[in-house]
Short mmCIF file of C-alpha atoms and ligand atoms in Angstrom, two decimals:
data_model
loop_
_atom_site.label_atom_id
_atom_site.label_comp_id
_atom_site.label_asym_id
_atom_site.label_seq_id
_atom_site.Cartn_x
_atom_site.Cartn_y
_atom_site.Cartn_z
CA UNK A 1 12.11 -13.82 -19.98
CA UNK A 2 14.48 -16.92 -19.87
CA UNK A 3 17.20 -15.15 -17.94
CA UNK A 4 14.74 -14.27 -15.21
CA UNK A 5 12.26 -17.26 -15.22
CA UNK A 6 12.42 -20.80 -14.30
CA UNK A 7 11.19 -23.60 -16.82
CA UNK A 8 7.57 -23.06 -16.07
CA UNK A 9 8.01 -19.31 -16.22
CA UNK A 10 8.51 -18.96 -12.35
CA UNK A 11 10.17 -15.99 -11.30
CA UNK A 12 13.43 -17.49 -9.69
CA UNK A 13 16.61 -15.76 -8.67
CA UNK A 14 18.16 -13.59 -9.93
CA UNK A 15 14.95 -12.25 -11.55
CA UNK A 16 14.80 -8.33 -11.05
CA UNK A 17 11.76 -7.37 -8.58
CA UNK A 18 10.38 -3.82 -8.00
CA UNK A 19 9.58 -3.33 -4.16
CA UNK A 20 7.65 -0.21 -3.20
CA UNK A 21 6.96 0.39 0.45
CA UNK A 22 9.78 0.05 2.86
CA UNK A 23 7.94 0.40 6.21
CA UNK A 24 7.88 -2.07 9.20
CA UNK A 25 7.06 -4.95 6.90
CA UNK A 26 8.55 -3.82 3.83
CA UNK A 27 12.14 -3.76 4.82
CA UNK A 28 12.46 -7.28 6.28
CA UNK A 29 10.36 -8.79 3.30
CA UNK A 30 12.62 -6.89 0.61
CA UNK A 31 15.80 -8.13 2.62
CA UNK A 32 14.61 -11.78 2.31
CA UNK A 33 14.36 -11.25 -1.34
CA UNK A 34 17.91 -10.04 -1.48
CA UNK A 35 18.93 -12.91 0.69
CA UNK A 36 17.40 -15.36 -1.72
CA UNK A 37 19.36 -13.81 -4.70
CA UNK A 38 16.81 -11.71 -6.38
CA UNK A 39 17.88 -8.27 -7.71
CA UNK A 40 15.69 -5.80 -5.86
CA UNK A 41 14.75 -2.26 -7.02
CA UNK A 42 13.14 -0.80 -3.88
CA UNK A 43 11.43 2.50 -3.25
CA UNK A 44 9.59 4.35 -0.52
CA UNK A 45 8.28 7.95 -0.66
CA UNK A 46 9.98 8.68 2.67
CA UNK A 47 13.59 9.46 2.62
CA UNK A 48 13.98 7.95 6.12
CA UNK A 49 12.58 4.68 4.97
CA UNK A 50 15.00 4.59 1.98
CA UNK A 51 17.83 5.34 4.23
CA UNK A 52 16.75 2.54 6.75
CA UNK A 53 16.45 0.08 3.67
CA UNK A 54 20.08 1.03 2.68
CA UNK A 55 21.39 0.74 6.23
CA UNK A 56 19.78 -2.71 6.86
CA UNK A 57 20.44 -4.25 3.48
CA UNK A 58 23.38 -2.55 2.19
CA UNK A 59 21.76 -1.98 -1.11
CA UNK A 60 20.74 1.31 -2.73
CA UNK A 61 17.28 2.31 -3.07
CA UNK A 62 15.79 3.77 -6.01
CA UNK A 63 14.74 7.34 -6.19
CA UNK A 64 11.23 7.04 -7.59
CA UNK A 65 8.46 4.37 -7.86
CA UNK A 66 8.82 4.38 -11.71
CA UNK A 67 12.49 3.57 -11.25
CA UNK A 68 11.46 0.66 -9.12
CA UNK A 69 8.93 -0.57 -11.85
CA UNK A 70 11.37 -0.36 -14.61
CA UNK A 71 12.66 -3.40 -16.45
CA UNK A 72 11.61 -5.82 -13.69
CA UNK A 73 9.64 -9.12 -13.85
CA UNK A 74 7.29 -8.35 -10.93
CA UNK A 75 6.54 -5.39 -8.69
CA UNK A 76 5.49 -6.08 -5.05
CA UNK A 77 3.73 -3.29 -3.29
CA UNK A 78 3.72 -3.19 0.58
CA UNK A 79 1.96 -0.01 1.30
CA UNK A 80 -0.70 1.20 3.89
CA UNK A 81 -3.81 0.33 1.80
CA UNK A 82 -5.21 -0.34 -1.88
CA UNK A 83 -6.09 3.22 -2.45
CA UNK A 84 -2.35 4.22 -2.05
CA UNK A 85 -1.34 1.36 -4.08
CA UNK A 86 -3.67 2.42 -6.91
CA UNK A 87 -2.36 6.17 -6.57
CA UNK A 88 1.33 4.99 -6.79
CA UNK A 89 0.85 2.68 -9.90
CA UNK A 90 -1.93 4.87 -11.94
CA UNK A 91 -1.10 8.40 -10.59
CA UNK A 92 -3.28 11.01 -9.12
CA UNK A 93 -4.82 13.66 -11.42
CA UNK A 94 -2.47 14.58 -14.18
CA UNK A 95 0.51 12.91 -12.56
CA UNK A 96 1.77 9.89 -14.39
CA UNK A 97 1.74 6.70 -12.40
CA UNK A 98 4.72 4.21 -11.99
CA UNK A 99 2.88 1.78 -14.23
CA UNK A 100 4.03 3.65 -17.07
CA UNK A 101 7.64 2.63 -16.55
CA UNK A 102 6.75 -1.15 -16.45
CA UNK A 103 6.71 -3.49 -19.46
CA UNK A 104 3.62 -5.27 -20.49
CA UNK A 105 3.82 -8.80 -18.82
CA UNK A 106 5.10 -7.33 -15.53
CA UNK A 107 3.29 -8.95 -12.61
CA UNK A 108 1.91 -6.67 -9.87
CA UNK A 109 1.68 -8.42 -6.52
CA UNK A 110 -0.09 -6.43 -3.89
CA UNK A 111 1.03 -7.68 -0.54
CA UNK A 112 -0.38 -4.83 1.52
CA UNK A 113 -3.52 -5.46 3.38
CA UNK A 114 -5.82 -3.88 0.88
CA UNK A 115 -9.44 -4.17 0.35
CA UNK A 116 -10.56 -6.91 -2.08
CA UNK A 117 -12.88 -4.49 -3.78
CA UNK A 118 -10.02 -1.99 -4.54
CA UNK A 119 -7.83 -4.93 -5.76
CA UNK A 120 -10.43 -5.96 -8.34
CA UNK A 121 -10.82 -2.40 -9.54
CA UNK A 122 -7.15 -2.00 -9.85
CA UNK A 123 -6.71 -5.19 -11.87
CA UNK A 124 -9.45 -4.24 -14.06
CA UNK A 125 -7.47 -1.10 -14.93
CA UNK A 126 -4.30 -2.95 -15.47
CA UNK A 127 -5.02 -6.23 -17.06
CA UNK A 128 -6.38 -4.73 -20.51
CA UNK A 129 -2.74 -3.36 -20.90
CA UNK A 130 -1.17 -6.88 -20.55
CA UNK A 131 -0.15 -6.58 -16.92
CA UNK A 132 -1.04 -9.40 -14.40
CA UNK A 133 -2.19 -8.84 -10.86
CA UNK A 134 -1.90 -11.13 -7.92
CA UNK A 135 -3.19 -10.15 -4.22
CA UNK A 136 -0.74 -11.66 -1.76
CA UNK A 137 -1.18 -10.33 1.85
CA UNK A 138 0.77 -11.68 4.79
CA UNK A 139 0.27 -12.51 8.26
CA UNK A 140 2.89 -13.00 11.00
CA UNK A 141 4.01 -9.46 11.76
CA UNK A 142 7.41 -8.12 11.91
CA UNK A 143 8.65 -11.09 13.81
CA UNK A 144 8.05 -13.54 10.93
CA UNK A 145 8.97 -11.02 8.22
CA UNK A 146 12.43 -10.95 9.74
CA UNK A 147 12.86 -14.61 9.37
CA UNK A 148 11.00 -15.06 6.34
CA UNK A 149 8.39 -17.20 7.76
CA UNK A 150 5.12 -15.22 6.93
CA UNK A 151 1.71 -16.84 6.13
CA UNK A 152 1.00 -15.58 2.69
CA UNK A 153 -2.50 -15.83 1.01
CA UNK A 154 -2.32 -15.41 -2.80
CA UNK A 155 -5.34 -14.81 -4.83
CA UNK A 156 -5.39 -14.55 -8.67
CA UNK A 157 -5.24 -16.85 -11.90
CA UNK A 158 -3.65 -20.19 -10.72
CA UNK A 159 -0.87 -19.95 -13.38
CA UNK A 160 0.23 -16.60 -12.22
CA UNK A 161 0.19 -17.49 -8.61
CA UNK A 162 2.42 -20.62 -9.42
CA UNK A 163 4.88 -18.29 -11.40
CA UNK A 164 5.38 -15.82 -8.31
CA UNK A 165 5.21 -18.70 -5.82
CA UNK A 166 9.26 -19.19 -5.48
CA UNK A 167 9.30 -15.36 -4.95
CA UNK A 168 6.67 -15.59 -2.08
CA UNK A 169 8.40 -18.50 -0.77
CA UNK A 170 11.46 -16.55 -0.15
CA UNK A 171 9.39 -14.26 2.16
CA UNK A 172 6.87 -16.77 3.72
CA UNK A 173 6.91 -20.42 4.98
CA UNK A 174 3.23 -21.13 4.15
CA UNK A 175 1.95 -19.82 0.83
CA UNK A 176 -1.78 -20.54 0.19
CA UNK A 177 -3.44 -20.23 -3.18
CA UNK A 178 -6.65 -18.82 -2.05
CA UNK A 179 -8.56 -18.58 -5.29
CA UNK A 180 -9.62 -15.80 -7.61
CA UNK A 181 -8.16 -12.24 -7.53
CA UNK A 182 -9.20 -10.58 -4.21
CA UNK A 183 -9.50 -13.65 -2.26
CA UNK A 184 -6.21 -13.20 -0.64
CA UNK A 185 -7.11 -9.64 0.42
CA UNK A 186 -10.70 -10.91 1.75
CA UNK A 187 -8.99 -13.85 3.68
CA UNK A 188 -6.40 -11.35 5.19
CA UNK A 189 -9.21 -8.81 6.34
CA UNK A 190 -11.09 -11.73 7.90
CA UNK A 191 -8.00 -13.11 9.73
CA UNK A 192 -7.49 -9.63 11.16
CA UNK A 193 -10.98 -9.30 12.20
CA UNK A 194 -10.67 -12.68 14.06
CA UNK A 195 -7.31 -11.59 15.62
CA UNK A 196 -8.58 -8.11 16.51
CA UNK A 197 -11.83 -9.80 18.32
CA UNK A 198 -9.41 -12.18 20.15
CA UNK A 199 -7.20 -9.42 21.48
CA UNK A 200 -10.26 -7.18 22.60
CA UNK A 201 -11.78 -10.31 24.44
CA UNK A 202 -8.42 -11.12 26.13
CA UNK A 203 -7.98 -7.46 27.13
CA UNK A 204 -11.48 -7.23 28.51
CA UNK A 205 -11.02 -10.49 30.49
CA UNK A 206 -7.93 -8.95 32.26
CA UNK A 207 -9.62 -5.84 33.06
CA UNK A 208 -12.66 -7.55 34.43
CA UNK A 209 -10.59 -10.28 36.09
CA UNK A 210 -8.45 -7.73 38.06
CA UNK A 211 -11.46 -6.39 39.64
CA UNK A 212 -12.07 -9.78 41.38
CA UNK A 213 -8.51 -9.92 42.75
CA UNK A 214 -6.91 -12.14 39.90
CA UNK A 215 -3.36 -11.35 39.09
CA UNK A 216 -3.16 -10.30 35.30
CA UNK A 217 -0.31 -12.76 34.61
CA UNK A 218 -2.32 -15.55 36.34
CA UNK A 219 -5.17 -14.92 34.05
CA UNK A 220 -2.76 -15.04 30.99
CA UNK A 221 -1.52 -18.34 32.26
CA UNK A 222 -4.89 -19.78 32.87
CA UNK A 223 -6.22 -18.81 29.50
CA UNK A 224 -3.14 -20.24 27.79
CA UNK A 225 -3.79 -23.55 29.50
CA UNK A 226 -7.48 -23.31 28.73
CA UNK A 227 -9.95 -23.04 25.96
CA UNK A 228 -9.81 -19.27 26.16
CA UNK A 229 -6.29 -19.28 24.56
CA UNK A 230 -5.71 -17.39 21.33
CA UNK A 231 -2.82 -15.63 19.40
CA UNK A 232 -3.07 -12.50 21.58
CA UNK A 233 -3.07 -14.44 25.12
CA UNK A 234 -0.02 -16.50 23.76
CA UNK A 235 2.04 -13.90 21.77
CA UNK A 236 0.79 -10.38 22.96
CA UNK A 237 -0.65 -10.12 26.43
CA UNK A 238 2.58 -10.57 28.53
CA UNK A 239 5.08 -9.54 25.98
CA UNK A 240 3.40 -6.28 24.75
CA UNK A 241 0.52 -5.38 27.08
CA UNK A 242 1.43 -6.42 30.75
CA UNK A 243 5.02 -5.42 30.16
CA UNK A 244 3.84 -1.89 29.02
CA UNK A 245 5.95 -2.05 25.80
CA UNK A 246 3.07 -1.68 23.30
CA UNK A 247 5.56 -1.98 20.57
CA UNK A 248 4.53 -4.98 18.37
CA UNK A 249 5.27 -3.22 14.97
CA UNK A 250 1.70 -3.29 13.85
CA UNK A 251 -0.26 -0.02 14.38
CA UNK A 252 -3.67 0.53 15.63
CA UNK A 253 -4.46 2.65 12.51
CA UNK A 254 -3.77 -0.41 10.31
CA UNK A 255 -5.80 -2.79 12.43
CA UNK A 256 -8.57 -0.36 12.28
CA UNK A 257 -8.43 -0.29 8.47
CA UNK A 258 -8.47 -3.89 8.38
CA UNK A 259 -11.60 -4.07 10.53
CA UNK A 260 -13.17 -1.45 8.19
CA UNK A 261 -12.39 -3.76 5.23
CA UNK A 262 -13.64 -6.96 6.90
CA UNK A 263 -16.95 -5.35 8.03
CA UNK A 264 -17.06 -3.75 4.79
CA UNK A 265 -16.92 -6.98 2.57
CA UNK A 266 -19.58 -8.46 4.78
CA UNK A 267 -21.93 -5.55 3.97
CA UNK A 268 -20.86 -5.96 0.15
CA UNK A 269 -21.73 -9.53 0.27
CA UNK A 270 -25.03 -8.64 2.09
CA UNK A 271 -23.97 -11.09 5.13
CA UNK A 272 -24.87 -9.96 8.61
CA UNK A 273 -21.78 -9.85 10.82
CA UNK A 274 -22.76 -8.06 13.91
CA UNK A 275 -19.59 -8.63 16.08
CA UNK A 276 -17.42 -7.37 13.14
CA UNK A 277 -19.51 -4.14 13.09
CA UNK A 278 -19.02 -3.70 16.78
CA UNK A 279 -15.17 -4.25 16.33
CA UNK A 280 -15.13 -1.89 13.61
CA UNK A 281 -16.69 0.96 15.52
CA UNK A 282 -14.65 0.02 18.72
CA UNK A 283 -11.34 0.31 16.95
CA UNK A 284 -12.38 3.40 15.13
CA UNK A 285 -13.07 5.07 18.38
CA UNK A 286 -9.67 3.86 19.95
CA UNK A 287 -7.88 5.26 16.87
CA UNK A 288 -9.49 8.59 17.20
CA UNK A 289 -8.65 8.57 20.93
CA UNK A 290 -5.09 7.53 20.76
CA UNK A 291 -4.21 9.06 17.42
CA UNK A 292 -1.44 8.26 14.86
CA UNK A 293 1.62 6.16 16.08
CA UNK A 294 -0.44 4.07 18.55
CA UNK A 295 0.47 0.48 18.55
CA UNK A 296 -2.61 -1.96 18.02
CA UNK A 297 -1.98 -3.66 21.37
CA UNK A 298 -2.80 -0.17 22.80
CA UNK A 299 -6.48 -1.32 22.37
CA UNK A 300 -5.89 -2.46 26.00
CA UNK A 301 -5.32 1.10 27.24
CA UNK A 302 -8.30 2.29 25.29
CA UNK A 303 -10.53 -0.35 26.85
CA UNK A 304 -8.99 0.54 30.37
CA UNK A 305 -9.86 4.08 29.75
CA UNK A 306 -13.56 3.04 29.46
CA UNK A 307 -13.72 1.59 32.80
CA UNK A 308 -15.15 3.55 35.72
CA UNK A 309 -12.12 5.29 37.30
CA UNK A 310 -10.43 5.86 33.78
CA UNK A 311 -7.05 4.65 32.59
CA UNK A 312 -5.62 1.78 34.23
CA UNK A 313 -2.06 0.47 34.29
CA UNK A 314 -1.22 -2.74 32.65
P1 NAD B 401 4.31 0.96 7.66
O1 NAD B 401 3.42 2.21 8.01
O2 NAD B 401 5.49 0.77 8.54
O3 NAD B 401 4.99 1.21 6.12
C1 NAD B 401 4.32 1.75 5.03
C2 NAD B 401 5.39 2.42 4.12
O4 NAD B 401 4.78 2.84 3.01
C3 NAD B 401 6.03 3.78 4.91
O5 NAD B 401 7.32 3.50 4.82
C4 NAD B 401 5.59 4.78 3.89
O6 NAD B 401 6.43 5.74 3.90
C5 NAD B 401 5.30 4.24 2.65
N1 NAD B 401 4.31 5.01 1.69
C6 NAD B 401 3.23 5.40 2.06
N2 NAD B 401 2.61 6.07 0.93
C7 NAD B 401 3.53 5.95 0.01
C8 NAD B 401 3.54 6.25 -1.40
N3 NAD B 401 2.61 6.99 -1.86
N4 NAD B 401 4.64 5.96 -2.16
C9 NAD B 401 5.82 5.19 -1.70
N5 NAD B 401 5.64 4.78 -0.35
C10 NAD B 401 4.57 5.10 0.51
O7 NAD B 401 3.26 -0.16 7.42
P2 NAD B 401 3.59 -1.82 7.59
O8 NAD B 401 3.38 -1.98 8.95
O9 NAD B 401 4.99 -1.95 7.12
O10 NAD B 401 2.35 -2.33 6.77
C11 NAD B 401 2.34 -2.26 5.45
C12 NAD B 401 1.06 -3.09 4.91
O11 NAD B 401 1.30 -4.40 5.54
C13 NAD B 401 -0.14 -2.58 5.44
O12 NAD B 401 -1.15 -2.79 4.54
C14 NAD B 401 -0.54 -3.42 6.69
O13 NAD B 401 -1.87 -3.42 7.13
C15 NAD B 401 0.13 -4.59 6.32
N6 NAD B 401 0.70 -5.47 7.38
C16 NAD B 401 1.38 -5.11 8.40
C17 NAD B 401 1.72 -6.00 9.46
C18 NAD B 401 2.72 -5.57 10.60
O14 NAD B 401 2.75 -6.24 11.69
N7 NAD B 401 3.13 -4.38 10.74
C19 NAD B 401 1.56 -7.30 9.41
C20 NAD B 401 0.78 -7.75 8.29
C21 NAD B 401 0.19 -7.00 7.23
#
């Protein structure tokens, strides 16, 4: 413990960290840990992702999730959702999960955008065996993962969150302790609901405004100087949508999952959230129509297709 912990038990470099999930976000996040001086045992199920990690960081990837969990102080998961996190750690059917390779005392930090309900169920399975769990999802996208300036919302026992704070701070510029286990994942889903609703509102405004002779660029400029401004009008509309790039690095499928989580936790809490439900249905329909691989900013293309006359050009 002493060689991998600070005075208060904080995980400071050169602590060894397992990192599972080397996708759009995982690679730049793991890279930040390496730059900060942590030892990173990284793994992804896809060979191409492991090769990409090695090319970007110059560090060899592990050959299994179990190897990533062996002899480390903490394991970070950055996977599509909480069900996959559970399958990797606990195994499916007779398969032995990666958890078996971890020592008791290891802290599991799920930085994926998982459902808080799944997270609490996972912790109930892990904690009796002496493992600690923190949910620490992120916001800011690939760009902010690349420069280590993500917003991170960490749920879990306060003392455990403080122990992993140095690690999280290597990947993010704002680390919020959000409260009990699952609160980070709830916050993340709610954030993405607000973000998705803002993107749809901006896209609809452009599609409608064009029919009234407004230039799309002018619409964005006016919104950005007015009260309709939001993150999508500022950072996505010209850059990803009007340019026709649709390459933000965050898939439409993952946003659809987040909306399902947000609407689901409202239902779970018995709180009416009618707009969240409309967004959940709209994005699910877009996901079916546009298929795997669509960027979340392509919701604009889906909305354009709903207009009389069909698909519109940005
Ligand atoms: P991604 O699809 O690019 O990467 C996911 C990685 O997980 C892939 O490399 C895949 O091979 C790997 N994987 C899947 N199943 C696996 C398994 N069983 N074992 C090991 N590896 C497995 O996704 P991403 O964009 O990096 O997102 C990761 C998480 O972060 C998601 O929960 C997402 O919602 C969230 N998120 C993404 C962004 C973004 O801008 N991309 C921003 C914030 C949060």
